[in-house]
Amino acid sequence: MWKLPVWVLFLAWASFFFVGSGLSGLLKSVACNWTGIAIATATLLSVSHTSSAVLVAIAVGVGSFAMVQVSRLAWVSAAPAIVFGFAMTVGTIAATGNSVTTVGVSNPALIAATTALVGAGFGVASQWGAAALETLTQSMVLRRAVQ
């Protein structure tokens, strides 16, 4: 059984609403989250064979710079959602105990990317559910008003 970290799912769900919701929100949220996951993965791979705190700090600085710069592109212009993706990756590493160099389905970046997609799906489902409840409530109010 593949366990998706629930808090990563919640970050992706929040990211969906942060970027605007709907189909465009789904696409932009996932694109931004996956961009952050890719930058985190590259950052962590670049320091995977060092124990130097200075090199790690420099790599994180470069990763942060990359997140801000890439957010200049329209389709990934929500910098906080990119940062969410970076955090999803680092947090998944902490939650699973697996290194970013882990091969296969236990790779934290792969788990974070999948969870980001599922979380955005939860965002869509909750948006549709809220719209359905609103329609149902309005229908009930109209029925009572007619009676």
Short mmCIF file of C-alpha atoms in Angstrom, two decimals:
data_model
loop_
_atom_site.label_atom_id
_atom_site.label_comp_id
_atom_site.label_asym_id
_atom_site.label_seq_id
_atom_site.Cartn_x
_atom_site.Cartn_y
_atom_site.Cartn_z
CA MET A 1 0.00 0.00 0.00
CA TRP A 2 1.35 3.39 -1.00
CA LYS A 3 0.88 5.88 1.82
CA LEU A 4 0.39 9.50 0.81
CA PRO A 5 1.28 11.99 3.57
CA VAL A 6 -2.03 13.57 4.56
CA TRP A 7 -0.54 16.97 5.39
CA VAL A 8 1.03 17.11 1.91
CA LEU A 9 -2.44 16.44 0.53
CA PHE A 10 -3.81 19.33 2.62
CA LEU A 11 -1.06 21.65 1.31
CA ALA A 12 -2.01 20.72 -2.26
CA TRP A 13 -5.69 21.23 -1.47
CA ALA A 14 -4.94 24.71 -0.07
CA SER A 15 -2.72 25.45 -3.07
CA PHE A 16 -5.65 24.66 -5.40
CA PHE A 17 -7.81 27.33 -3.79
CA PHE A 18 -4.88 29.75 -3.46
CA VAL A 19 -4.26 29.83 -7.21
CA GLY A 20 -7.91 30.28 -8.14
CA SER A 21 -9.77 26.93 -8.19
CA GLY A 22 -11.66 25.42 -11.14
CA LEU A 23 -9.91 23.55 -13.94
CA SER A 24 -7.39 26.37 -14.39
CA GLY A 25 -6.69 26.26 -10.64
CA LEU A 26 -6.15 22.52 -10.79
CA LEU A 27 -3.67 22.83 -13.65
CA LYS A 28 -1.83 25.83 -12.19
CA SER A 29 -1.69 24.38 -8.69
CA VAL A 30 -0.26 21.07 -9.88
CA ALA A 31 2.19 22.84 -12.22
CA CYS A 32 3.40 25.11 -9.40
CA ASN A 33 3.62 22.29 -6.85
CA TRP A 34 5.47 20.05 -9.30
CA THR A 35 7.85 22.90 -10.13
CA GLY A 36 8.66 23.26 -6.43
CA ILE A 37 9.09 19.50 -6.14
CA ALA A 38 11.49 19.51 -9.12
CA ILE A 39 13.51 22.39 -7.67
CA ALA A 40 13.65 20.72 -4.25
CA THR A 41 14.75 17.46 -5.82
CA ALA A 42 17.50 19.17 -7.83
CA THR A 43 18.58 21.12 -4.74
CA LEU A 44 18.73 18.03 -2.56
CA LEU A 45 20.43 15.90 -5.21
CA SER A 46 23.12 18.58 -5.57
CA VAL A 47 24.08 18.17 -1.91
CA SER A 48 23.34 14.47 -1.46
CA HIS A 49 27.03 13.60 -1.17
CA THR A 50 28.17 16.36 1.16
CA SER A 51 27.91 17.03 4.86
CA SER A 52 29.01 20.65 4.53
CA ALA A 53 26.49 23.00 6.09
CA VAL A 54 27.86 25.82 3.94
CA LEU A 55 27.23 23.91 0.70
CA VAL A 56 23.74 22.94 1.86
CA ALA A 57 22.98 26.59 2.71
CA ILE A 58 24.23 27.73 -0.69
CA ALA A 59 22.17 25.06 -2.46
CA VAL A 60 19.02 26.10 -0.57
CA GLY A 61 19.73 29.73 -1.48
CA VAL A 62 20.07 28.80 -5.15
CA GLY A 63 16.88 26.72 -4.92
CA SER A 64 15.04 29.66 -3.35
CA PHE A 65 16.32 31.96 -6.08
CA ALA A 66 15.17 29.46 -8.71
CA MET A 67 11.66 29.31 -7.19
CA VAL A 68 11.30 33.07 -7.32
CA GLN A 69 12.70 33.38 -10.84
CA VAL A 70 10.60 30.58 -12.33
CA SER A 71 7.46 32.21 -10.89
CA ARG A 72 7.92 34.91 -13.55
CA LEU A 73 6.45 32.42 -16.03
CA ALA A 74 2.68 32.90 -16.31
CA TRP A 75 1.71 29.25 -15.93
CA VAL A 76 3.68 28.90 -12.67
CA SER A 77 3.33 32.47 -11.42
CA ALA A 78 2.11 31.57 -7.91
CA ALA A 79 5.39 31.57 -5.97
CA PRO A 80 3.78 30.39 -2.69
CA ALA A 81 2.41 27.30 -4.47
CA ILE A 82 5.93 26.58 -5.75
CA VAL A 83 7.27 26.90 -2.21
CA PHE A 84 4.51 24.50 -1.08
CA GLY A 85 5.93 21.98 -3.57
CA PHE A 86 9.44 22.41 -2.17
CA ALA A 87 8.09 21.94 1.36
CA MET A 88 6.10 18.88 0.27
CA THR A 89 9.31 17.23 -0.90
CA VAL A 90 11.36 18.02 2.20
CA GLY A 91 8.47 17.03 4.47
CA THR A 92 7.92 13.76 2.64
CA ILE A 93 11.60 12.94 3.12
CA ALA A 94 11.17 13.57 6.85
CA ALA A 95 7.93 11.57 6.99
CA THR A 96 9.19 8.54 5.07
CA GLY A 97 12.82 8.54 6.13
CA ASN A 98 13.74 7.98 2.48
CA SER A 99 16.45 9.98 0.76
CA VAL A 100 15.79 11.90 -2.44
CA THR A 101 18.15 9.37 -4.06
CA THR A 102 15.76 6.48 -3.29
CA VAL A 103 14.90 4.63 -6.49
CA GLY A 104 11.36 3.48 -7.29
CA VAL A 105 7.91 4.20 -5.90
CA SER A 106 9.34 5.02 -2.46
CA ASN A 107 11.12 8.09 -3.82
CA PRO A 108 9.90 11.07 -1.75
CA ALA A 109 9.67 13.37 -4.79
CA LEU A 110 7.45 10.85 -6.57
CA ILE A 111 5.28 10.46 -3.47
CA ALA A 112 5.04 14.25 -3.07
CA ALA A 113 4.17 14.73 -6.77
CA THR A 114 1.45 12.08 -6.62
CA THR A 115 0.06 13.52 -3.40
CA ALA A 116 0.04 17.02 -4.92
CA LEU A 117 -2.10 15.73 -7.78
CA VAL A 118 -4.47 13.89 -5.42
CA GLY A 119 -4.73 16.96 -3.16
CA ALA A 120 -5.64 19.16 -6.11
CA GLY A 121 -8.27 16.56 -6.98
CA PHE A 122 -9.66 16.91 -3.45
CA GLY A 123 -9.82 20.65 -4.09
CA VAL A 124 -11.91 20.12 -7.23
CA ALA A 125 -14.16 17.62 -5.44
CA SER A 126 -14.71 19.95 -2.49
CA GLN A 127 -15.48 22.85 -4.84
CA TRP A 128 -18.04 20.74 -6.71
CA GLY A 129 -19.49 19.48 -3.42
CA ALA A 130 -19.86 23.02 -2.10
CA ALA A 131 -21.60 24.08 -5.32
CA ALA A 132 -23.97 21.11 -5.09
CA LEU A 133 -24.80 21.93 -1.46
CA GLU A 134 -25.43 25.55 -2.38
CA THR A 135 -27.79 24.52 -5.18
CA LEU A 136 -29.61 22.11 -2.87
CA THR A 137 -29.93 24.74 -0.15
CA GLN A 138 -31.27 27.34 -2.59
CA SER A 139 -33.78 24.81 -3.90
CA MET A 140 -34.99 24.06 -0.37
CA VAL A 141 -35.33 27.78 0.42
CA LEU A 142 -37.35 28.34 -2.76
CA ARG A 143 -39.66 25.43 -1.95
CA ARG A 144 -40.33 26.81 1.52
CA ALA A 145 -41.00 30.27 0.10
CA VAL A 146 -43.57 28.86 -2.34
CA GLN A 147 -45.41 26.91 0.37
#
